[in-house]
Amino acid sequence: VKSNSKKELKCPVVTKLNSSSTDLNETQTKLKNKKKKIPKQTPKSNSQIKPKIKSKPKRTKPSAQYAAWHHRYQELVAFHDRYGHSLVPQNYPPNPKLGQWIMAQRRQYTLKMRGETNSLTEERMRLLEDLGFVWRVVRRGPRGGTVEEMRNWNQRL
C-alpha cells in the first residue's frame, strides 16, 4: 500500500504498533493517576479531633546527664567532708571540673530565678543546700580570707 504523501502512509504493521504504543501510554498514565489519587476524607469537627500526645518512654536506667550530675555531686560531698564547706574554688587544682560544675549550678540557679529554662530541679537544689551550697558568690570579696570571712561577706549582701 503506497501513498504519495508520507502522512498518508498506512502500513498495517505500523498502525498496529502505533495503536499498541498508544494503549501502552494510556495504561501507564492510568496507573500513575491511580497512585496519585488520595482518598477523600470527610472533615472532622473539633470534637472529633484528638490531640496527639507523645508519651515519654519509661526510664529503666538513669540518663547520662543524670549520672554526670550525681557524679559531680558526689565529688562535692567528698570536698565538703574534707573541708567542711562547699565553697569550691573556680580553679580547684585537684579537680578543675568540679569548680566548673559549681559555676554551672550557680548559672542554672540564676536562670531558674529569672523564670528561664534551666536544668536545676527542686531535688537538686535541696541536695546542694543540704551541703550549705552558696548560690550567689560576690566576685569582689576579700581575697585570701578564711571561709568564715567569705560567708560573712556574702551574708552582708
mmCIF file with all atom_site columns, N, CA, C and O in Angstrom, residues 54-89:
data_model
loop_
_atom_site.group_PDB
_atom_site.id
_atom_site.type_symbol
_atom_site.label_atom_id
_atom_site.label_alt_id
_atom_site.label_comp_id
_atom_site.label_asym_id
_atom_site.label_entity_id
_atom_site.label_seq_id
_atom_site.pdbx_PDB_ins_code
_atom_site.Cartn_x
_atom_site.Cartn_y
_atom_site.Cartn_z
_atom_site.occupancy
_atom_site.B_iso_or_equiv
_atom_site.pdbx_formal_charge
_atom_site.auth_seq_id
_atom_site.auth_comp_id
_atom_site.auth_asym_id
_atom_site.auth_atom_id
_atom_site.pdbx_PDB_model_num
ATOM 1   N N  . LYS A 1 54 ? 2.507  12.548 72.825  1.00 0.00 ? 54 LYS A N  1
ATOM 2   C CA . LYS A 1 54 ? 3.611  11.592 72.855  1.00 0.00 ? 54 LYS A CA 1
ATOM 3   C C  . LYS A 1 54 ? 3.916  11.267 74.304  1.00 0.00 ? 54 LYS A C  1
ATOM 4   O O  . LYS A 1 54 ? 4.173  12.157 75.101  1.00 0.00 ? 54 LYS A O  1
ATOM 5   N N  . SER A 1 55 ? 3.870  10.029 74.620  1.00 0.00 ? 55 SER A N  1
ATOM 6   C CA . SER A 1 55 ? 4.192  9.637  75.983  1.00 0.00 ? 55 SER A CA 1
ATOM 7   C C  . SER A 1 55 ? 5.696  9.431  76.085  1.00 0.00 ? 55 SER A C  1
ATOM 8   O O  . SER A 1 55 ? 6.340  8.944  75.157  1.00 0.00 ? 55 SER A O  1
ATOM 9   N N  . LYS A 1 56 ? 6.223  9.857  77.196  1.00 0.00 ? 56 LYS A N  1
ATOM 10  C CA . LYS A 1 56 ? 7.661  9.691  77.418  1.00 0.00 ? 56 LYS A CA 1
ATOM 11  C C  . LYS A 1 56 ? 7.951  8.233  77.737  1.00 0.00 ? 56 LYS A C  1
ATOM 12  O O  . LYS A 1 56 ? 7.204  7.601  78.483  1.00 0.00 ? 56 LYS A O  1
ATOM 13  N N  . PRO A 1 57 ? 9.014  7.716  77.164  1.00 0.00 ? 57 PRO A N  1
ATOM 14  C CA . PRO A 1 57 ? 9.346  6.330  77.488  1.00 0.00 ? 57 PRO A CA 1
ATOM 15  C C  . PRO A 1 57 ? 9.777  6.217  78.944  1.00 0.00 ? 57 PRO A C  1
ATOM 16  O O  . PRO A 1 57 ? 10.391 7.127  79.496  1.00 0.00 ? 57 PRO A O  1
ATOM 17  N N  . LYS A 1 58 ? 9.430  5.109  79.563  1.00 0.00 ? 58 LYS A N  1
ATOM 18  C CA . LYS A 1 58 ? 9.818  4.903  80.950  1.00 0.00 ? 58 LYS A CA 1
ATOM 19  C C  . LYS A 1 58 ? 11.320 4.676  81.025  1.00 0.00 ? 58 LYS A C  1
ATOM 20  O O  . LYS A 1 58 ? 11.888 3.940  80.218  1.00 0.00 ? 58 LYS A O  1
ATOM 21  N N  . ARG A 1 59 ? 11.933 5.341  81.970  1.00 0.00 ? 59 ARG A N  1
ATOM 22  C CA . ARG A 1 59 ? 13.379 5.175  82.144  1.00 0.00 ? 59 ARG A CA 1
ATOM 23  C C  . ARG A 1 59 ? 13.663 3.921  82.942  1.00 0.00 ? 59 ARG A C  1
ATOM 24  O O  . ARG A 1 59 ? 13.160 3.763  84.044  1.00 0.00 ? 59 ARG A O  1
ATOM 25  N N  . THR A 1 60 ? 14.467 3.084  82.361  1.00 0.00 ? 60 THR A N  1
ATOM 26  C CA . THR A 1 60 ? 14.862 1.900  83.091  1.00 0.00 ? 60 THR A CA 1
ATOM 27  C C  . THR A 1 60 ? 16.206 2.131  83.767  1.00 0.00 ? 60 THR A C  1
ATOM 28  O O  . THR A 1 60 ? 16.509 1.515  84.768  1.00 0.00 ? 60 THR A O  1
ATOM 29  N N  . LYS A 1 61 ? 16.997 3.026  83.208  1.00 0.00 ? 61 LYS A N  1
ATOM 30  C CA . LYS A 1 61 ? 18.266 3.378  83.837  1.00 0.00 ? 61 LYS A CA 1
ATOM 31  C C  . LYS A 1 61 ? 18.445 4.889  83.731  1.00 0.00 ? 61 LYS A C  1
ATOM 32  O O  . LYS A 1 61 ? 17.857 5.530  82.860  1.00 0.00 ? 61 LYS A O  1
ATOM 33  N N  . PRO A 1 62 ? 19.220 5.476  84.617  1.00 0.00 ? 62 PRO A N  1
ATOM 34  C CA . PRO A 1 62 ? 19.382 6.928  84.606  1.00 0.00 ? 62 PRO A CA 1
ATOM 35  C C  . PRO A 1 62 ? 20.019 7.412  83.303  1.00 0.00 ? 62 PRO A C  1
ATOM 36  O O  . PRO A 1 62 ? 20.822 6.724  82.692  1.00 0.00 ? 62 PRO A O  1
ATOM 37  N N  . SER A 1 63 ? 19.634 8.628  82.913  1.00 0.00 ? 63 SER A N  1
ATOM 38  C CA . SER A 1 63 ? 20.211 9.207  81.703  1.00 0.00 ? 63 SER A CA 1
ATOM 39  C C  . SER A 1 63 ? 21.658 9.601  81.962  1.00 0.00 ? 63 SER A C  1
ATOM 40  O O  . SER A 1 63 ? 22.118 9.657  83.103  1.00 0.00 ? 63 SER A O  1
ATOM 41  N N  . ALA A 1 64 ? 22.370 9.900  80.897  1.00 0.00 ? 64 ALA A N  1
ATOM 42  C CA . ALA A 1 64 ? 23.779 10.293 81.012  1.00 0.00 ? 64 ALA A CA 1
ATOM 43  C C  . ALA A 1 64 ? 23.902 11.594 81.806  1.00 0.00 ? 64 ALA A C  1
ATOM 44  O O  . ALA A 1 64 ? 24.810 11.747 82.632  1.00 0.00 ? 64 ALA A O  1
ATOM 45  N N  . GLN A 1 65 ? 22.968 12.551 81.568  1.00 0.00 ? 65 GLN A N  1
ATOM 46  C CA . GLN A 1 65 ? 23.015 13.816 82.305  1.00 0.00 ? 65 GLN A CA 1
ATOM 47  C C  . GLN A 1 65 ? 22.772 13.597 83.795  1.00 0.00 ? 65 GLN A C  1
ATOM 48  O O  . GLN A 1 65 ? 23.425 14.218 84.632  1.00 0.00 ? 65 GLN A O  1
ATOM 49  N N  . TYR A 1 66 ? 21.823 12.723 84.102  1.00 0.00 ? 66 TYR A N  1
ATOM 50  C CA . TYR A 1 66 ? 21.524 12.410 85.499  1.00 0.00 ? 66 TYR A CA 1
ATOM 51  C C  . TYR A 1 66 ? 22.753 11.812 86.175  1.00 0.00 ? 66 TYR A C  1
ATOM 52  O O  . TYR A 1 66 ? 23.135 12.217 87.277  1.00 0.00 ? 66 TYR A O  1
ATOM 53  N N  . ALA A 1 67 ? 23.389 10.866 85.497  1.00 0.00 ? 67 ALA A N  1
ATOM 54  C CA . ALA A 1 67 ? 24.567 10.201 86.058  1.00 0.00 ? 67 ALA A CA 1
ATOM 55  C C  . ALA A 1 67 ? 25.727 11.181 86.219  1.00 0.00 ? 67 ALA A C  1
ATOM 56  O O  . ALA A 1 67 ? 26.421 11.172 87.241  1.00 0.00 ? 67 ALA A O  1
ATOM 57  N N  . ALA A 1 68 ? 25.922 12.048 85.223  1.00 0.00 ? 68 ALA A N  1
ATOM 58  C CA . ALA A 1 68 ? 27.017 13.027 85.291  1.00 0.00 ? 68 ALA A CA 1
ATOM 59  C C  . ALA A 1 68 ? 26.789 14.006 86.446  1.00 0.00 ? 68 ALA A C  1
ATOM 60  O O  . ALA A 1 68 ? 27.729 14.333 87.181  1.00 0.00 ? 68 ALA A O  1
ATOM 61  N N  . TRP A 1 69 ? 25.540 14.469 86.602  1.00 0.00 ? 69 TRP A N  1
ATOM 62  C CA . TRP A 1 69 ? 25.250 15.413 87.680  1.00 0.00 ? 69 TRP A CA 1
ATOM 63  C C  . TRP A 1 69 ? 25.526 14.767 89.032  1.00 0.00 ? 69 TRP A C  1
ATOM 64  O O  . TRP A 1 69 ? 26.167 15.366 89.892  1.00 0.00 ? 69 TRP A O  1
ATOM 65  N N  . HIS A 1 70 ? 25.073 13.545 89.220  1.00 0.00 ? 70 HIS A N  1
ATOM 66  C CA . HIS A 1 70 ? 25.262 12.876 90.511  1.00 0.00 ? 70 HIS A CA 1
ATOM 67  C C  . HIS A 1 70 ? 26.723 12.498 90.756  1.00 0.00 ? 70 HIS A C  1
ATOM 68  O O  . HIS A 1 70 ? 27.159 12.460 91.910  1.00 0.00 ? 70 HIS A O  1
ATOM 69  N N  . HIS A 1 71 ? 27.467 12.289 89.703  1.00 0.00 ? 71 HIS A N  1
ATOM 70  C CA . HIS A 1 71 ? 28.906 12.033 89.857  1.00 0.00 ? 71 HIS A CA 1
ATOM 71  C C  . HIS A 1 71 ? 29.593 13.284 90.424  1.00 0.00 ? 71 HIS A C  1
ATOM 72  O O  . HIS A 1 71 ? 30.359 13.193 91.387  1.00 0.00 ? 71 HIS A O  1
ATOM 73  N N  . ARG A 1 72 ? 29.294 14.436 89.828  1.00 0.00 ? 72 ARG A N  1
ATOM 74  C CA . ARG A 1 72 ? 29.886 15.689 90.335  1.00 0.00 ? 72 ARG A CA 1
ATOM 75  C C  . ARG A 1 72 ? 29.377 15.999 91.746  1.00 0.00 ? 72 ARG A C  1
ATOM 76  O O  . ARG A 1 72 ? 30.125 16.498 92.577  1.00 0.00 ? 72 ARG A O  1
ATOM 77  N N  . TYR A 1 73 ? 28.127 15.705 91.993  1.00 0.00 ? 73 TYR A N  1
ATOM 78  C CA . TYR A 1 73 ? 27.578 15.934 93.333  1.00 0.00 ? 73 TYR A CA 1
ATOM 79  C C  . TYR A 1 73 ? 28.344 15.101 94.370  1.00 0.00 ? 73 TYR A C  1
ATOM 80  O O  . TYR A 1 73 ? 28.668 15.606 95.453  1.00 0.00 ? 73 TYR A O  1
ATOM 81  N N  . GLN A 1 74 ? 28.653 13.860 94.036  1.00 0.00 ? 74 GLN A N  1
ATOM 82  C CA . GLN A 1 74 ? 29.417 13.013 94.953  1.00 0.00 ? 74 GLN A CA 1
ATOM 83  C C  . GLN A 1 74 ? 30.821 13.584 95.175  1.00 0.00 ? 74 GLN A C  1
ATOM 84  O O  . GLN A 1 74 ? 31.367 13.501 96.283  1.00 0.00 ? 74 GLN A O  1
ATOM 85  N N  . GLU A 1 75 ? 31.391 14.178 94.143  1.00 0.00 ? 75 GLU A N  1
ATOM 86  C CA . GLU A 1 75 ? 32.692 14.841 94.308  1.00 0.00 ? 75 GLU A CA 1
ATOM 87  C C  . GLU A 1 75 ? 32.562 16.044 95.241  1.00 0.00 ? 75 GLU A C  1
ATOM 88  O O  . GLU A 1 75 ? 33.446 16.291 96.067  1.00 0.00 ? 75 GLU A O  1
ATOM 89  N N  . LEU A 1 76 ? 31.464 16.768 95.138  1.00 0.00 ? 76 LEU A N  1
ATOM 90  C CA . LEU A 1 76 ? 31.223 17.893 96.047  1.00 0.00 ? 76 LEU A CA 1
ATOM 91  C C  . LEU A 1 76 ? 31.042 17.393 97.481  1.00 0.00 ? 76 LEU A C  1
ATOM 92  O O  . LEU A 1 76 ? 31.543 18.012 98.424  1.00 0.00 ? 76 LEU A O  1
ATOM 93  N N  . VAL A 1 77 ? 30.347 16.289 97.663  1.00 0.00 ? 77 VAL A N  1
ATOM 94  C CA . VAL A 1 77 ? 30.173 15.707 99.003  1.00 0.00 ? 77 VAL A CA 1
ATOM 95  C C  . VAL A 1 77 ? 31.537 15.363 99.594  1.00 0.00 ? 77 VAL A C  1
ATOM 96  O O  . VAL A 1 77 ? 31.811 15.648 100.771 1.00 0.00 ? 77 VAL A O  1
ATOM 97  N N  . ALA A 1 78 ? 32.418 14.781 98.768  1.00 0.00 ? 78 ALA A N  1
ATOM 98  C CA . ALA A 1 78 ? 33.770 14.435 99.240  1.00 0.00 ? 78 ALA A CA 1
ATOM 99  C C  . ALA A 1 78 ? 34.537 15.701 99.623  1.00 0.00 ? 78 ALA A C  1
ATOM 100 O O  . ALA A 1 78 ? 35.234 15.730 100.640 1.00 0.00 ? 78 ALA A O  1
ATOM 101 N N  . PHE A 1 79 ? 34.396 16.757 98.807  1.00 0.00 ? 79 PHE A N  1
ATOM 102 C CA . PHE A 1 79 ? 35.043 18.038 99.115  1.00 0.00 ? 79 PHE A CA 1
ATOM 103 C C  . PHE A 1 79 ? 34.504 18.577 100.440 1.00 0.00 ? 79 PHE A C  1
ATOM 104 O O  . PHE A 1 79 ? 35.268 19.033 101.301 1.00 0.00 ? 79 PHE A O  1
ATOM 105 N N  . HIS A 1 80 ? 33.181 18.520 100.603 1.00 0.00 ? 80 HIS A N  1
ATOM 106 C CA . HIS A 1 80 ? 32.542 19.015 101.824 1.00 0.00 ? 80 HIS A CA 1
ATOM 107 C C  . HIS A 1 80 ? 33.008 18.221 103.046 1.00 0.00 ? 80 HIS A C  1
ATOM 108 O O  . HIS A 1 80 ? 33.273 18.804 104.113 1.00 0.00 ? 80 HIS A O  1
ATOM 109 N N  . ASP A 1 81 ? 33.112 16.915 102.912 1.00 0.00 ? 81 ASP A N  1
ATOM 110 C CA . ASP A 1 81 ? 33.580 16.083 104.015 1.00 0.00 ? 81 ASP A CA 1
ATOM 111 C C  . ASP A 1 81 ? 35.019 16.432 104.402 1.00 0.00 ? 81 ASP A C  1
ATOM 112 O O  . ASP A 1 81 ? 35.370 16.410 105.584 1.00 0.00 ? 81 ASP A O  1
ATOM 113 N N  . ARG A 1 82 ? 35.818 16.758 103.415 1.00 0.00 ? 82 ARG A N  1
ATOM 114 C CA . ARG A 1 82 ? 37.228 17.056 103.678 1.00 0.00 ? 82 ARG A CA 1
ATOM 115 C C  . ARG A 1 82 ? 37.432 18.452 104.261 1.00 0.00 ? 82 ARG A C  1
ATOM 116 O O  . ARG A 1 82 ? 38.201 18.637 105.195 1.00 0.00 ? 82 ARG A O  1
ATOM 117 N N  . TYR A 1 83 ? 36.738 19.453 103.697 1.00 0.00 ? 83 TYR A N  1
ATOM 118 C CA . TYR A 1 83 ? 36.993 20.843 104.093 1.00 0.00 ? 83 TYR A CA 1
ATOM 119 C C  . TYR A 1 83 ? 35.901 21.454 104.971 1.00 0.00 ? 83 TYR A C  1
ATOM 120 O O  . TYR A 1 83 ? 36.090 22.547 105.507 1.00 0.00 ? 83 TYR A O  1
ATOM 121 N N  . GLY A 1 84 ? 34.754 20.820 105.074 1.00 0.00 ? 84 GLY A N  1
ATOM 122 C CA . GLY A 1 84 ? 33.694 21.331 105.948 1.00 0.00 ? 84 GLY A CA 1
ATOM 123 C C  . GLY A 1 84 ? 32.838 22.422 105.322 1.00 0.00 ? 84 GLY A C  1
ATOM 124 O O  . GLY A 1 84 ? 32.047 23.058 106.000 1.00 0.00 ? 84 GLY A O  1
ATOM 125 N N  . HIS A 1 85 ? 32.977 22.681 104.023 1.00 0.00 ? 85 HIS A N  1
ATOM 126 C CA . HIS A 1 85 ? 32.151 23.676 103.327 1.00 0.00 ? 85 HIS A CA 1
ATOM 127 C C  . HIS A 1 85 ? 32.052 23.275 101.850 1.00 0.00 ? 85 HIS A C  1
ATOM 128 O O  . HIS A 1 85 ? 32.717 22.340 101.408 1.00 0.00 ? 85 HIS A O  1
ATOM 129 N N  . SER A 1 86 ? 31.224 24.004 101.126 1.00 0.00 ? 86 SER A N  1
ATOM 130 C CA . SER A 1 86 ? 31.050 23.680 99.707  1.00 0.00 ? 86 SER A CA 1
ATOM 131 C C  . SER A 1 86 ? 31.502 24.821 98.795  1.00 0.00 ? 86 SER A C  1
ATOM 132 O O  . SER A 1 86 ? 31.062 24.912 97.654  1.00 0.00 ? 86 SER A O  1
ATOM 133 N N  . LEU A 1 87 ? 32.339 25.688 99.305  1.00 0.00 ? 87 LEU A N  1
ATOM 134 C CA . LEU A 1 87 ? 32.854 26.810 98.510  1.00 0.00 ? 87 LEU A CA 1
ATOM 135 C C  . LEU A 1 87 ? 34.076 26.353 97.707  1.00 0.00 ? 87 LEU A C  1
ATOM 136 O O  . LEU A 1 87 ? 35.222 26.668 98.038  1.00 0.00 ? 87 LEU A O  1
ATOM 137 N N  . VAL A 1 88 ? 33.830 25.631 96.652  1.00 0.00 ? 88 VAL A N  1
ATOM 138 C CA . VAL A 1 88 ? 34.901 25.097 95.811  1.00 0.00 ? 88 VAL A CA 1
ATOM 139 C C  . VAL A 1 88 ? 35.460 26.235 94.969  1.00 0.00 ? 88 VAL A C  1
ATOM 140 O O  . VAL A 1 88 ? 34.698 26.947 94.309  1.00 0.00 ? 88 VAL A O  1
ATOM 141 N N  . PRO A 1 89 ? 36.775 26.426 94.969  1.00 0.00 ? 89 PRO A N  1
ATOM 142 C CA . PRO A 1 89 ? 37.354 27.469 94.122  1.00 0.00 ? 89 PRO A CA 1
ATOM 143 C C  . PRO A 1 89 ? 37.066 27.186 92.647  1.00 0.00 ? 89 PRO A C  1
ATOM 144 O O  . PRO A 1 89 ? 36.966 26.037 92.226  1.00 0.00 ? 89 PRO A O  1
#
